[in-house]
PDB file of C-alpha atoms and ligand atoms in Angstrom:
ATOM      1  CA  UNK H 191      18.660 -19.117 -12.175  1.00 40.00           C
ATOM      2  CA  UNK H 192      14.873 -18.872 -11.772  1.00 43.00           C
ATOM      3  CA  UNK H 193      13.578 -15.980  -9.011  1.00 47.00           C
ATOM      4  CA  UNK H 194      12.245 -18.600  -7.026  1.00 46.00           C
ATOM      5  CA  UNK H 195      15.725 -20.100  -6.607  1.00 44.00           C
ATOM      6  CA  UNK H 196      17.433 -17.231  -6.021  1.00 47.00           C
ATOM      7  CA  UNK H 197      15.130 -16.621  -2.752  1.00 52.00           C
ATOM      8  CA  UNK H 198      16.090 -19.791  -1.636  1.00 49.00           C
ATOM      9  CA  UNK H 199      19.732 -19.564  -1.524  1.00 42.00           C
ATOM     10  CA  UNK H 200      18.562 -16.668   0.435  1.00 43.00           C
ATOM     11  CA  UNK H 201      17.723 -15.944   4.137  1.00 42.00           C
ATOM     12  CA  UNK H 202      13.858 -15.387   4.157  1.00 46.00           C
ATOM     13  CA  UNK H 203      13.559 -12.699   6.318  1.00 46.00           C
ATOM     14  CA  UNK H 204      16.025 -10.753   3.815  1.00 60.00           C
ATOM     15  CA  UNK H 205      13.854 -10.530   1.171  1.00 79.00           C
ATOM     16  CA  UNK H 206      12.658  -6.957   0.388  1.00 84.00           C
ATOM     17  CA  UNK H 207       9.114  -6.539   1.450  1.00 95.00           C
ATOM     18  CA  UNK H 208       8.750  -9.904   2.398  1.00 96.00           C
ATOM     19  CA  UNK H 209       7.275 -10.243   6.436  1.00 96.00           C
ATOM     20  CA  UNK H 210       8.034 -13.167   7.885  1.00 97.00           C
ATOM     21  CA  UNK H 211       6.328 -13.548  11.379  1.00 98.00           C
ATOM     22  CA  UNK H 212       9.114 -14.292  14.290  1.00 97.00           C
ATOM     23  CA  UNK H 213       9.095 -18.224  14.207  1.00 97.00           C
ATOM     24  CA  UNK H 214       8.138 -18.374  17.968  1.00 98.00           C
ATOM     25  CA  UNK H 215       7.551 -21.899  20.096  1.00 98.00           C
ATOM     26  CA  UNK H 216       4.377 -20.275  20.564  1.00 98.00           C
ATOM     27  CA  UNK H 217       3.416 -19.569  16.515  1.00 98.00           C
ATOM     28  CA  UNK H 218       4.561 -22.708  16.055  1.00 98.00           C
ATOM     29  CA  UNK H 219       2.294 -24.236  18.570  1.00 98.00           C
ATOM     30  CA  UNK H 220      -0.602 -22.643  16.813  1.00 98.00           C
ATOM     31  CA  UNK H 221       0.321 -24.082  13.201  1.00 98.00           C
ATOM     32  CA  UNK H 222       0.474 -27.999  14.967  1.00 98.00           C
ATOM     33  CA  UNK H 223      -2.930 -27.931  16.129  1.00 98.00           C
ATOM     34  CA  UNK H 224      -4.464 -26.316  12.588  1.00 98.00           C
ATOM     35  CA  UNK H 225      -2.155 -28.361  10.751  1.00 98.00           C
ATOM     36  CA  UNK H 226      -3.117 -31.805  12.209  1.00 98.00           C
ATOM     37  CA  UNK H 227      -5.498 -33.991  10.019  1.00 97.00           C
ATOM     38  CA  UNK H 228      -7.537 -34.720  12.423  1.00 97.00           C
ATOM     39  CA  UNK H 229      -7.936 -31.375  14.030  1.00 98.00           C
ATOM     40  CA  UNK H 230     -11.594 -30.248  14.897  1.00 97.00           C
ATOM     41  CA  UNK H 231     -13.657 -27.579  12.798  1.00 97.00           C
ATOM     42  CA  UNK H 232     -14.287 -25.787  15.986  1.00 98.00           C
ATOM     43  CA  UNK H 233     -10.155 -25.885  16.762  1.00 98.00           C
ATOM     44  CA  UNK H 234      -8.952 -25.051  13.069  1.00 98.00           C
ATOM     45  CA  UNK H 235     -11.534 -21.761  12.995  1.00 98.00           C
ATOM     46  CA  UNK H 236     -10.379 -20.614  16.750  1.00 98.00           C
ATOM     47  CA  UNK H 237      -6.581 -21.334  16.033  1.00 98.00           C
ATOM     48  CA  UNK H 238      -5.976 -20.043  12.542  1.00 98.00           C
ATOM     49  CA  UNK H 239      -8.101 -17.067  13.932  1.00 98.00           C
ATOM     50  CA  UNK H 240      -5.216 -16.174  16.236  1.00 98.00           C
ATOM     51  CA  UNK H 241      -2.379 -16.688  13.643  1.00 98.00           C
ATOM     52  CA  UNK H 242      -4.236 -14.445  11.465  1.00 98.00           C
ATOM     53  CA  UNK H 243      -4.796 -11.672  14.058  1.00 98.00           C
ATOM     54  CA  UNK H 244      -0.775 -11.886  14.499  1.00 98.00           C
ATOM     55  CA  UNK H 245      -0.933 -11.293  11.099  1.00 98.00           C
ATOM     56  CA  UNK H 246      -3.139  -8.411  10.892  1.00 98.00           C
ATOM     57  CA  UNK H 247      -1.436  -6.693  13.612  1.00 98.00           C
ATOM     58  CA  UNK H 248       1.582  -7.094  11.887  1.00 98.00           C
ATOM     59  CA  UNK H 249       0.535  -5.870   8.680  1.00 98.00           C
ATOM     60  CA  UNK H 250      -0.982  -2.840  10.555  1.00 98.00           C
ATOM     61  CA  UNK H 251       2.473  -2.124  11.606  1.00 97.00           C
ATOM     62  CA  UNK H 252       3.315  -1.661   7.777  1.00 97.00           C
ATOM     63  CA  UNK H 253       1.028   1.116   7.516  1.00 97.00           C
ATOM     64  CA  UNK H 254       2.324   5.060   7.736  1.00 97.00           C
ATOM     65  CA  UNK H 255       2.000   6.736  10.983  1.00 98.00           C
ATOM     66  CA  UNK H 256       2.400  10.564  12.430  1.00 98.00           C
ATOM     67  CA  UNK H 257       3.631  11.542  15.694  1.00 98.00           C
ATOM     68  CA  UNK H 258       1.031  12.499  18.055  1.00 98.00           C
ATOM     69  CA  UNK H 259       1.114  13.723  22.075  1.00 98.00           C
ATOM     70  CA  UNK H 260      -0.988  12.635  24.407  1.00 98.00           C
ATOM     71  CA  UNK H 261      -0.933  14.038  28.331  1.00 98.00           C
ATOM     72  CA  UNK H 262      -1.157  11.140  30.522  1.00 98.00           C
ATOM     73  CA  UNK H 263      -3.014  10.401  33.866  1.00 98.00           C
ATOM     74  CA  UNK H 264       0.170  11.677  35.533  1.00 98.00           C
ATOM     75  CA  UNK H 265       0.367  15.139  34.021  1.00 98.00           C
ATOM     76  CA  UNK H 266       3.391  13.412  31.962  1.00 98.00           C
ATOM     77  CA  UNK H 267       3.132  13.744  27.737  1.00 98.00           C
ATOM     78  CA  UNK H 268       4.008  10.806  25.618  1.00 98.00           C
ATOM     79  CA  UNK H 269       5.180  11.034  22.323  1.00 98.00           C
ATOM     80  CA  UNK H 270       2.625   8.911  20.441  1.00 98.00           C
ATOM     81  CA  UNK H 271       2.320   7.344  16.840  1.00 98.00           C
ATOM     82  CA  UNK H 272      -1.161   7.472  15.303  1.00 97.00           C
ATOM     83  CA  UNK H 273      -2.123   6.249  11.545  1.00 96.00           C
ATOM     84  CA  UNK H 274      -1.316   8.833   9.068  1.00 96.00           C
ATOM     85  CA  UNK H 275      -3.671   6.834   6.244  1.00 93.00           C
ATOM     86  CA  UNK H 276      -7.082   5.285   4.992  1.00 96.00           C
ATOM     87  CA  UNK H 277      -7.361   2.033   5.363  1.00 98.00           C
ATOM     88  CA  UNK H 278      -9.413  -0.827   3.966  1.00 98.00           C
ATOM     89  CA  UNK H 279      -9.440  -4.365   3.771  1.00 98.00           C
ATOM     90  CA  UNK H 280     -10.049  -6.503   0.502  1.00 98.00           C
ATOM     91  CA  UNK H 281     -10.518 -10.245   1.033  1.00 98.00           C
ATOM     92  CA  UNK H 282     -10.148 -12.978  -1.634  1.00 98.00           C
ATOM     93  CA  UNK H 283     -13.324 -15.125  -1.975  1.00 95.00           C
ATOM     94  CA  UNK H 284     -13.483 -17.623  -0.516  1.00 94.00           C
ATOM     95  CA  UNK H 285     -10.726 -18.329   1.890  1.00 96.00           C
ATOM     96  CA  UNK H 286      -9.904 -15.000   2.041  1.00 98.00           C
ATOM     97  CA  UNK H 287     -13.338 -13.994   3.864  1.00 98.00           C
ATOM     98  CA  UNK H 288     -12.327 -16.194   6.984  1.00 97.00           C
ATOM     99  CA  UNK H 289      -9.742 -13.315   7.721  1.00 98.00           C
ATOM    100  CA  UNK H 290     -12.662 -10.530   7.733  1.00 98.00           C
ATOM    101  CA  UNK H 291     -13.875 -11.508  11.571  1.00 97.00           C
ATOM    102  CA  UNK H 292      -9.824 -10.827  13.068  1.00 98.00           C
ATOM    103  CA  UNK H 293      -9.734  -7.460  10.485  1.00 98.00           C
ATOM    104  CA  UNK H 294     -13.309  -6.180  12.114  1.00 98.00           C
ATOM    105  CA  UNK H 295     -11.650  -7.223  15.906  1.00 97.00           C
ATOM    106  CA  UNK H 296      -8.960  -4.781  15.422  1.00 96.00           C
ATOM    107  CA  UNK H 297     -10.044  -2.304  13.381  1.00 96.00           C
ATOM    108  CA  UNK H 298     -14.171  -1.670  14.638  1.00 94.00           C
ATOM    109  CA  UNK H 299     -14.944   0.382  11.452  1.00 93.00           C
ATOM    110  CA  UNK H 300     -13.163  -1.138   8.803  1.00 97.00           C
ATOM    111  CA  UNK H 301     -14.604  -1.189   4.890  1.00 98.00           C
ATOM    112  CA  UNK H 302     -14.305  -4.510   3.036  1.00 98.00           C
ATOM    113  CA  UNK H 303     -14.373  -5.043  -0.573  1.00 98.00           C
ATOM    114  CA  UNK H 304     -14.490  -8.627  -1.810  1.00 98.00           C
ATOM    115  CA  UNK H 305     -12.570 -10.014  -4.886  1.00 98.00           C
ATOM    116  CA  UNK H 306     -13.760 -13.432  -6.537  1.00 97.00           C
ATOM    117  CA  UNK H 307     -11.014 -15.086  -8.912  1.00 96.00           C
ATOM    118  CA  UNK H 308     -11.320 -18.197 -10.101  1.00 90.00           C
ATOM    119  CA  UNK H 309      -9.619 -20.788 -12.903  1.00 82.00           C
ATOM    120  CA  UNK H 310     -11.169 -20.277 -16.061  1.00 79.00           C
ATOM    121  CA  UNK H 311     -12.039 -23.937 -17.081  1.00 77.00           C
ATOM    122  CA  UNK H 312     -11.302 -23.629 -20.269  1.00 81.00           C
ATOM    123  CA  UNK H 313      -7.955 -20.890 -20.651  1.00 80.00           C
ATOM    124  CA  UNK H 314      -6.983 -22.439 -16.901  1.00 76.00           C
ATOM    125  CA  UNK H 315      -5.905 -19.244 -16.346  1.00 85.00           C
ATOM    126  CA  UNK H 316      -7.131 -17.371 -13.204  1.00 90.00           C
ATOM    127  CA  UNK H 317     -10.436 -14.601 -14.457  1.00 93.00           C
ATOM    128  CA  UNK H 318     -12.204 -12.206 -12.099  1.00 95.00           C
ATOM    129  CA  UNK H 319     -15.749 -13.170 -11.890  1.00 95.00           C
ATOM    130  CA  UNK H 320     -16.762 -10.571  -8.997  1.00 96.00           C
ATOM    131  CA  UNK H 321     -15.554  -7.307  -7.075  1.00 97.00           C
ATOM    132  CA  UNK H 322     -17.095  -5.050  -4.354  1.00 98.00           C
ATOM    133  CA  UNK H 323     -14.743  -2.358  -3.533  1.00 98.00           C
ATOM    134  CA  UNK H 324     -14.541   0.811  -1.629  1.00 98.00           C
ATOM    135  CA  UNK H 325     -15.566   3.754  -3.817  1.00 97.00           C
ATOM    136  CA  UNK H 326     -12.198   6.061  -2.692  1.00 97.00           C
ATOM    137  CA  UNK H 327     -10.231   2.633  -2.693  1.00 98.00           C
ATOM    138  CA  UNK H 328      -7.311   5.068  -4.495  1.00 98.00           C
ATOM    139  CA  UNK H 329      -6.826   6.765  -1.745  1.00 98.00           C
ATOM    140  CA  UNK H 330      -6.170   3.848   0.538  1.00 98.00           C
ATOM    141  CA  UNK H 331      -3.774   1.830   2.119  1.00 98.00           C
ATOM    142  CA  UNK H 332      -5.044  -1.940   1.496  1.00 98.00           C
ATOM    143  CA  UNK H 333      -5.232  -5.435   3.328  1.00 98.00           C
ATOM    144  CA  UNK H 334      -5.694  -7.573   0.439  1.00 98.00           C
ATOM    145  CA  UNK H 335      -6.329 -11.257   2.531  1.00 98.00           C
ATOM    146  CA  UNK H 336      -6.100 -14.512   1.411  1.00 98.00           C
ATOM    147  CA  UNK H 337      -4.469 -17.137   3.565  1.00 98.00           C
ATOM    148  CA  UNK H 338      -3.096 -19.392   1.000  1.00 97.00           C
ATOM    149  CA  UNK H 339      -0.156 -18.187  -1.203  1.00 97.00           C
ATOM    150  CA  UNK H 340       0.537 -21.231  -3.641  1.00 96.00           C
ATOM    151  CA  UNK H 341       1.507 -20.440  -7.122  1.00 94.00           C
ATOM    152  CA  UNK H 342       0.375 -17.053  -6.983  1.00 96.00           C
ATOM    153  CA  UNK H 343      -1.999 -17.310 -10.013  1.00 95.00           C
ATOM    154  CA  UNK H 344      -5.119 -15.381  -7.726  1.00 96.00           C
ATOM    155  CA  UNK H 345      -3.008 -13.273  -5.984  1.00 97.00           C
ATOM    156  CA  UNK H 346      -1.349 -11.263  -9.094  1.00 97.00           C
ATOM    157  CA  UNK H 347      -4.996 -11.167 -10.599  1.00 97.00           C
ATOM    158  CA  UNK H 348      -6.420 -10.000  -7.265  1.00 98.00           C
ATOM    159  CA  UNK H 349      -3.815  -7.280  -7.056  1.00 98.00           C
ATOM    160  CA  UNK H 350      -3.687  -6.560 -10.531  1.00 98.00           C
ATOM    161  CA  UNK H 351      -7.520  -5.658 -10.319  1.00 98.00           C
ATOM    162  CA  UNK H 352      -6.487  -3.269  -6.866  1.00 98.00           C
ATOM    163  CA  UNK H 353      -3.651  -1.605  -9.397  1.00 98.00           C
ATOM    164  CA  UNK H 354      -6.686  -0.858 -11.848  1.00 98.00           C
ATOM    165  CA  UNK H 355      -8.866   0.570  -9.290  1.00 98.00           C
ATOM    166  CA  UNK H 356      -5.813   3.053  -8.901  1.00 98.00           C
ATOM    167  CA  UNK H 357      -4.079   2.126  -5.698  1.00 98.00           C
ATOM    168  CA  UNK H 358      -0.486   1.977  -5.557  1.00 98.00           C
ATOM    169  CA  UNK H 359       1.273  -0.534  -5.684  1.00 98.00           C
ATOM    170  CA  UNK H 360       2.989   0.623  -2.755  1.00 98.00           C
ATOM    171  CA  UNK H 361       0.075   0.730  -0.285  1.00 98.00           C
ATOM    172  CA  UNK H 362      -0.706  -3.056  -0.772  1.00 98.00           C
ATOM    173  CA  UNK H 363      -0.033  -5.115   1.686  1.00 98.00           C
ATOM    174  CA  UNK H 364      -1.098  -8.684   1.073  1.00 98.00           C
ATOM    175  CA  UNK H 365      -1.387 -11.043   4.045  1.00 98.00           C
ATOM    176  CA  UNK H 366      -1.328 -14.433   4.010  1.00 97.00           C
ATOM    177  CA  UNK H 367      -0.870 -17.587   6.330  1.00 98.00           C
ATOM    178  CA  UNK H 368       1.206 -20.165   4.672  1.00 98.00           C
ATOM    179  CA  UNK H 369       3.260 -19.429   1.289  1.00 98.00           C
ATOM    180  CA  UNK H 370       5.556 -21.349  -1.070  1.00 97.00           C
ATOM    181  CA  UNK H 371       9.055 -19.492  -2.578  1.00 95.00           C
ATOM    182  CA  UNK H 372       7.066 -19.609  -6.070  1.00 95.00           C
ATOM    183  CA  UNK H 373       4.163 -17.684  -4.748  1.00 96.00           C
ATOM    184  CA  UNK H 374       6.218 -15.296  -2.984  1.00 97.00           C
ATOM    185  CA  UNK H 375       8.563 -15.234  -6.234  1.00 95.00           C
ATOM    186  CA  UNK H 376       5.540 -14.728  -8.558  1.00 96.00           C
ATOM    187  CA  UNK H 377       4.556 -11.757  -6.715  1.00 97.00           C
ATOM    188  CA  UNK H 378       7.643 -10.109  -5.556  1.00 96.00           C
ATOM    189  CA  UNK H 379       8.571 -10.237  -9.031  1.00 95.00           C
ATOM    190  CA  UNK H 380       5.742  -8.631 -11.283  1.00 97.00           C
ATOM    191  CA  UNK H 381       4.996  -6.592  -8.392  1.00 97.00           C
ATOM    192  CA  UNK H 382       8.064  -5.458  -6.052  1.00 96.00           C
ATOM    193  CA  UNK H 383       6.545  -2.495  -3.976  1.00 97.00           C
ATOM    194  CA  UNK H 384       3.881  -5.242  -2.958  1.00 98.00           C
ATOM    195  CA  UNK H 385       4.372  -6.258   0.933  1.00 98.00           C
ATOM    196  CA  UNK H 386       3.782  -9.621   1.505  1.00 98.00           C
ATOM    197  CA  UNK H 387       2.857 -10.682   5.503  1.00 98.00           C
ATOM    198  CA  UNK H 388       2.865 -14.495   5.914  1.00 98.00           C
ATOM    199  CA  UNK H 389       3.404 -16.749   9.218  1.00 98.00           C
ATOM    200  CA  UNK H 390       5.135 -19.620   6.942  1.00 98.00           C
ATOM    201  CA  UNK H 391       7.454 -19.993   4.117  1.00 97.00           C
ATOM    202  CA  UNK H 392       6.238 -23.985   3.036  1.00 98.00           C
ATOM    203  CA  UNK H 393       9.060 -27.036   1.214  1.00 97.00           C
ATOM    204  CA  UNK H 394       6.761 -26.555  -1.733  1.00 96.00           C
ATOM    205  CA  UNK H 395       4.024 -27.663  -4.192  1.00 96.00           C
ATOM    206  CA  UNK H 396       2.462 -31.174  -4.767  1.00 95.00           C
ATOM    207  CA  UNK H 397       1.093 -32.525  -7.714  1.00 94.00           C
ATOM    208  CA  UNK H 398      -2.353 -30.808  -7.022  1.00 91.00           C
ATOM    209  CA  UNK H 399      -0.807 -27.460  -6.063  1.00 92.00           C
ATOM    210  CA  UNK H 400      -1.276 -28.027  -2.442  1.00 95.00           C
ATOM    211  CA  UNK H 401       1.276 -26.541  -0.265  1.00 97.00           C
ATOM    212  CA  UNK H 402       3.464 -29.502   1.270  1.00 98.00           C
ATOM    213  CA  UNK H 403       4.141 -29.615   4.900  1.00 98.00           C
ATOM    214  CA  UNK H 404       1.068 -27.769   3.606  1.00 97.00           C
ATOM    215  CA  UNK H 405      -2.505 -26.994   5.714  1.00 98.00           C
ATOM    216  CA  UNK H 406      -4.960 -29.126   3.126  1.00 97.00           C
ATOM    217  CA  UNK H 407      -7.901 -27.109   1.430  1.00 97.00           C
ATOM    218  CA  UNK H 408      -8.031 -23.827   4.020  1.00 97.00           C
ATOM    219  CA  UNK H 409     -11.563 -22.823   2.649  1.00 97.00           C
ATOM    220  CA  UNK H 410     -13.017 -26.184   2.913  1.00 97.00           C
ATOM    221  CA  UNK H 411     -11.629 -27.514   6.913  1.00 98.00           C
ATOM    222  CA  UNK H 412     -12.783 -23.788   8.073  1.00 98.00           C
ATOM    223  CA  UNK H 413     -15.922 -23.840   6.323  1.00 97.00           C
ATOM    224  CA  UNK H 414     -16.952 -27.403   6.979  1.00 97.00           C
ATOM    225  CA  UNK H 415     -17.017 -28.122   3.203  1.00 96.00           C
ATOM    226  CA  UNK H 416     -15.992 -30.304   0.650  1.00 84.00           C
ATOM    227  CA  UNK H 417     -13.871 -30.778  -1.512  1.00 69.00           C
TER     228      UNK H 417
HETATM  229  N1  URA S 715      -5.156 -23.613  -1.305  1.00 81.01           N
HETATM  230  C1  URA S 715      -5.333 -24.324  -0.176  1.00 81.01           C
HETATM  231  O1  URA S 715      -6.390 -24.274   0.447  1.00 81.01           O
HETATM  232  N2  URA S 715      -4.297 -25.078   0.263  1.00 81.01           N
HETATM  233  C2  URA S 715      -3.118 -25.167  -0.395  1.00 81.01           C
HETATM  234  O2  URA S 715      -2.235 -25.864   0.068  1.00 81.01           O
HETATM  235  C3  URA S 715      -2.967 -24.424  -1.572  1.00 81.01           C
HETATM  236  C4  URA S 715      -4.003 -23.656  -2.011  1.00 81.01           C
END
């Protein structure tokens, strides 16, 4: 039985490492009005904005933290968490850079390297054409962000390239808005310690390798391009 099908005989939110957001009324409120064809630019960009902040936050919750005390107003002390690590985001050109503006909300100082993968024409297989990454990226915790998880081809490249730049495979937590079992499976398989943060586990693939209840082309409805 292939990995893909043994996730799916599976509860999601069982799967190691695997971060399902909680499949609220409100969530799913959010995915109808992105998800509607005829949704406008202005709507898409505002309302995938706030899935992906639910995201972020989420996969900031991943991260290690320390106690801390504070004293409050009161003269009380609270037993506080704070983050015990470096953090830095890494975004996946080009969808992936639409994620940068909710990163930069929450975290003010954030670094952001940029990773730029795409299907060699001839191989068809995915090749790195670009990367910008933070000098001490080792030493970090990382928010690799792409909001598309399909067959996984760019996202094992993008984090093999990470794993090369010598950060463990531990500290990666990738974040994503909509996924299919065979992107999750591709990665949770070459790559177990990998978290994966998503807001939707998708029926599947089509023909084209568009994700079915699916979203269309991400890059191109919040960019105001074309296919
Ligand atoms: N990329 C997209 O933009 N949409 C999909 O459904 C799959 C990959």
């Amino acid at each position: 039985m292939s990995t893909a099908r043994k996730l799916q005989t599976r509860n999601h939110l069982e799967i190691d490492n695997l971060h399902l957001l909680p499949q609220t009324n409100q969530l799913r409120a959010l995915h109808t009005i992105i998800r509607d064809r005829g949704a406008r630019r202005e709507d898409f960009v505002f309302y995938s904005g706030r899935i992906i902040r639910l995201l972020i936050e989420t996969g900031l919750g991943l991260l290690p933290f320390e106690p801390c005390e504070v004293e409050t107003p009161v003269g009380r002390r609270y037993e506080g968490r704070r983050f015990a690590s470096q953090l830095c985001g890494v975004s996946i050109a080009r969808a992936g850079e639409s994620m940068e503006a909710e990163l930069r909300a929450v975290c003010r100082s954030v670094r952001i390297g940029k990773i730029l993968i795409q299907r060699d024409k001839t191989t068809k297989l995915p090749r790195l054409y670009y990367s910008s990454l933070p000098r001490d990226i080792a030493r970090c915790h990382v928010l690799l962000l792409d909001p598309m998880l399909a067959t996984g081809g760019t996202a094992l490249a993008a984090i093999q390239v990470l794993l090369d730049r010598g950060v463990a495979e531990a500290n990666i937590i990738f974040v994503n808005l909509i996924a299919v079992l065979e992107g999750i499976a591709a990665v949770t398989k070459r790559y177990p310690d990998v978290k994966i943060v998503t807001s939707s586990i998708e029926e599947g693939l089509n023909e084209n390798a568009y994700m079915m209840p699916g979203i269309g082309d991400f890059g191109d409805r919040y960019f105001g391009t074309e296919a």
